[in-house]
PDB file of C-alpha atoms in Angstrom:
ATOM      1  CA  MET A  42      39.929 -46.351   4.910  1.00 53.00           C
ATOM      2  CA  SER A  43      36.765 -48.482   4.072  1.00 58.00           C
ATOM      3  CA  GLY A  44      36.347 -49.886   0.780  1.00 68.00           C
ATOM      4  CA  THR A  45      33.367 -47.930  -0.127  1.00 74.00           C
ATOM      5  CA  PRO A  46      33.822 -45.674  -2.523  1.00 72.00           C
ATOM      6  CA  GLN A  47      32.581 -42.080  -1.446  1.00 68.00           C
ATOM      7  CA  PRO A  48      31.017 -39.138  -3.597  1.00 63.00           C
ATOM      8  CA  PRO A  49      33.118 -36.566  -4.355  1.00 64.00           C
ATOM      9  CA  PRO A  50      32.926 -33.679  -1.992  1.00 66.00           C
ATOM     10  CA  SER A  51      29.623 -31.044  -3.214  1.00 78.00           C
ATOM     11  CA  ARG A  52      30.544 -27.454  -3.864  1.00 81.00           C
ATOM     12  CA  PRO A  53      28.150 -25.080  -3.871  1.00 85.00           C
ATOM     13  CA  PRO A  54      26.013 -24.330  -7.182  1.00 90.00           C
ATOM     14  CA  SER A  55      27.185 -22.036  -9.631  1.00 95.00           C
ATOM     15  CA  THR A  56      25.956 -17.985  -9.312  1.00 97.00           C
ATOM     16  CA  ILE A  57      24.032 -16.775 -12.533  1.00 98.00           C
ATOM     17  CA  LEU A  58      23.250 -12.908 -12.546  1.00 97.00           C
ATOM     18  CA  ILE A  59      20.060 -11.961 -14.815  1.00 98.00           C
ATOM     19  CA  VAL A  60      19.979  -8.169 -15.901  1.00 96.00           C
ATOM     20  CA  GLU A  61      16.239  -8.490 -18.048  1.00 96.00           C
ATOM     21  CA  ASP A  62      13.813  -5.477 -18.058  1.00 96.00           C
ATOM     22  CA  GLU A  63      11.130  -7.624 -18.747  1.00 97.00           C
ATOM     23  CA  VAL A  64       9.361  -9.253 -16.397  1.00 98.00           C
ATOM     24  CA  ALA A  65       8.368 -12.279 -17.478  1.00 98.00           C
ATOM     25  CA  LEU A  66      11.289 -13.175 -19.202  1.00 98.00           C
ATOM     26  CA  ARG A  67      13.666 -12.912 -16.067  1.00 98.00           C
ATOM     27  CA  ARG A  68      11.177 -14.962 -14.052  1.00 98.00           C
ATOM     28  CA  VAL A  69      10.973 -17.684 -16.678  1.00 98.00           C
ATOM     29  CA  LEU A  70      15.110 -17.472 -16.684  1.00 98.00           C
ATOM     30  CA  GLU A  71      14.913 -17.441 -13.066  1.00 98.00           C
ATOM     31  CA  ARG A  72      12.788 -20.927 -12.755  1.00 98.00           C
ATOM     32  CA  VAL A  73      14.816 -22.821 -15.300  1.00 97.00           C
ATOM     33  CA  LEU A  74      18.195 -21.887 -13.957  1.00 97.00           C
ATOM     34  CA  ALA A  75      16.802 -23.116 -10.545  1.00 96.00           C
ATOM     35  CA  ARG A  76      15.548 -26.070 -11.622  1.00 96.00           C
ATOM     36  CA  GLN A  77      18.969 -26.632 -13.606  1.00 95.00           C
ATOM     37  CA  GLY A  78      20.647 -25.929  -9.417  1.00 94.00           C
ATOM     38  CA  TYR A  79      22.189 -22.857  -9.877  1.00 96.00           C
ATOM     39  CA  ARG A  80      21.708 -20.076  -7.565  1.00 97.00           C
ATOM     40  CA  VAL A  81      20.223 -17.344  -9.386  1.00 98.00           C
ATOM     41  CA  LEU A  82      20.573 -13.660  -8.977  1.00 98.00           C
ATOM     42  CA  ALA A  83      18.205 -11.158 -10.639  1.00 98.00           C
ATOM     43  CA  ALA A  84      18.004  -7.464 -11.421  1.00 96.00           C
ATOM     44  CA  ALA A  85      15.801  -5.255 -13.904  1.00 96.00           C
ATOM     45  CA  SER A  86      18.029  -2.602 -14.403  1.00 93.00           C
ATOM     46  CA  ALA A  87      21.434  -2.361 -14.726  1.00 91.00           C
ATOM     47  CA  GLU A  88      22.017  -0.074 -11.488  1.00 92.00           C
ATOM     48  CA  THR A  89      20.186  -3.058  -9.170  1.00 94.00           C
ATOM     49  CA  ALA A  90      22.950  -5.303 -11.392  1.00 93.00           C
ATOM     50  CA  TYR A  91      25.410  -2.581 -10.152  1.00 90.00           C
ATOM     51  CA  GLU A  92      24.133  -3.201  -6.342  1.00 94.00           C
ATOM     52  CA  LEU A  93      24.145  -6.865  -7.309  1.00 94.00           C
ATOM     53  CA  LEU A  94      27.638  -6.752  -7.703  1.00 92.00           C
ATOM     54  CA  ALA A  95      29.231  -4.648  -4.952  1.00 95.00           C
ATOM     55  CA  SER A  96      27.689  -7.498  -2.632  1.00 97.00           C
ATOM     56  CA  GLU A  97      27.895 -11.084  -4.677  1.00 95.00           C
ATOM     57  CA  HIS A  98      29.271 -12.811  -7.193  1.00 95.00           C
ATOM     58  CA  ALA A  99      28.142 -14.071 -10.291  1.00 96.00           C
ATOM     59  CA  ASP A 100      30.255 -16.718 -11.928  1.00 96.00           C
ATOM     60  CA  ALA A 101      28.334 -15.963 -15.751  1.00 96.00           C
ATOM     61  CA  VAL A 102      25.499 -13.040 -16.421  1.00 94.00           C
ATOM     62  CA  LEU A 103      22.182 -13.412 -18.886  1.00 95.00           C
ATOM     63  CA  LEU A 104      22.724  -9.707 -20.128  1.00 93.00           C
ATOM     64  CA  ASP A 105      19.749  -7.992 -21.702  1.00 92.00           C
ATOM     65  CA  VAL A 106      22.061  -5.164 -24.149  1.00 88.00           C
ATOM     66  CA  GLN A 107      18.562  -2.627 -24.389  1.00 88.00           C
ATOM     67  CA  LEU A 108      18.163  -2.040 -21.118  1.00 89.00           C
ATOM     68  CA  PRO A 109      15.997   0.578 -19.963  1.00 86.00           C
ATOM     69  CA  THR A 110      18.350   3.357 -18.647  1.00 86.00           C
ATOM     70  CA  MET A 111      22.006   2.131 -19.721  1.00 84.00           C
ATOM     71  CA  SER A 112      22.908   0.027 -22.804  1.00 80.00           C
ATOM     72  CA  GLY A 113      23.751  -3.587 -21.596  1.00 77.00           C
ATOM     73  CA  LEU A 114      27.048  -3.461 -23.276  1.00 77.00           C
ATOM     74  CA  ALA A 115      27.486   0.138 -20.892  1.00 79.00           C
ATOM     75  CA  LEU A 116      27.224  -2.337 -18.191  1.00 72.00           C
ATOM     76  CA  TYR A 117      29.200  -5.415 -19.779  1.00 69.00           C
ATOM     77  CA  LEU A 118      32.322  -3.032 -20.009  1.00 65.00           C
TER      78      LEU A 118
END
């Protein structure tokens, strides 16, 4: 054991799922969150979000409540 302090073990970045049908807003959110060190998943529809969540873990979800084919609240519930 040396007297040099060791950095804490690194952990994988938190994953955030963005569910937003407006392309420009979705891309801005993706860039901002990625720059902050988050792993970002993005979906343009509730259906795509369901597919992503079947195979991926998200620590948080940014959810548009007015999606074209399904309410964001319905996806949440």
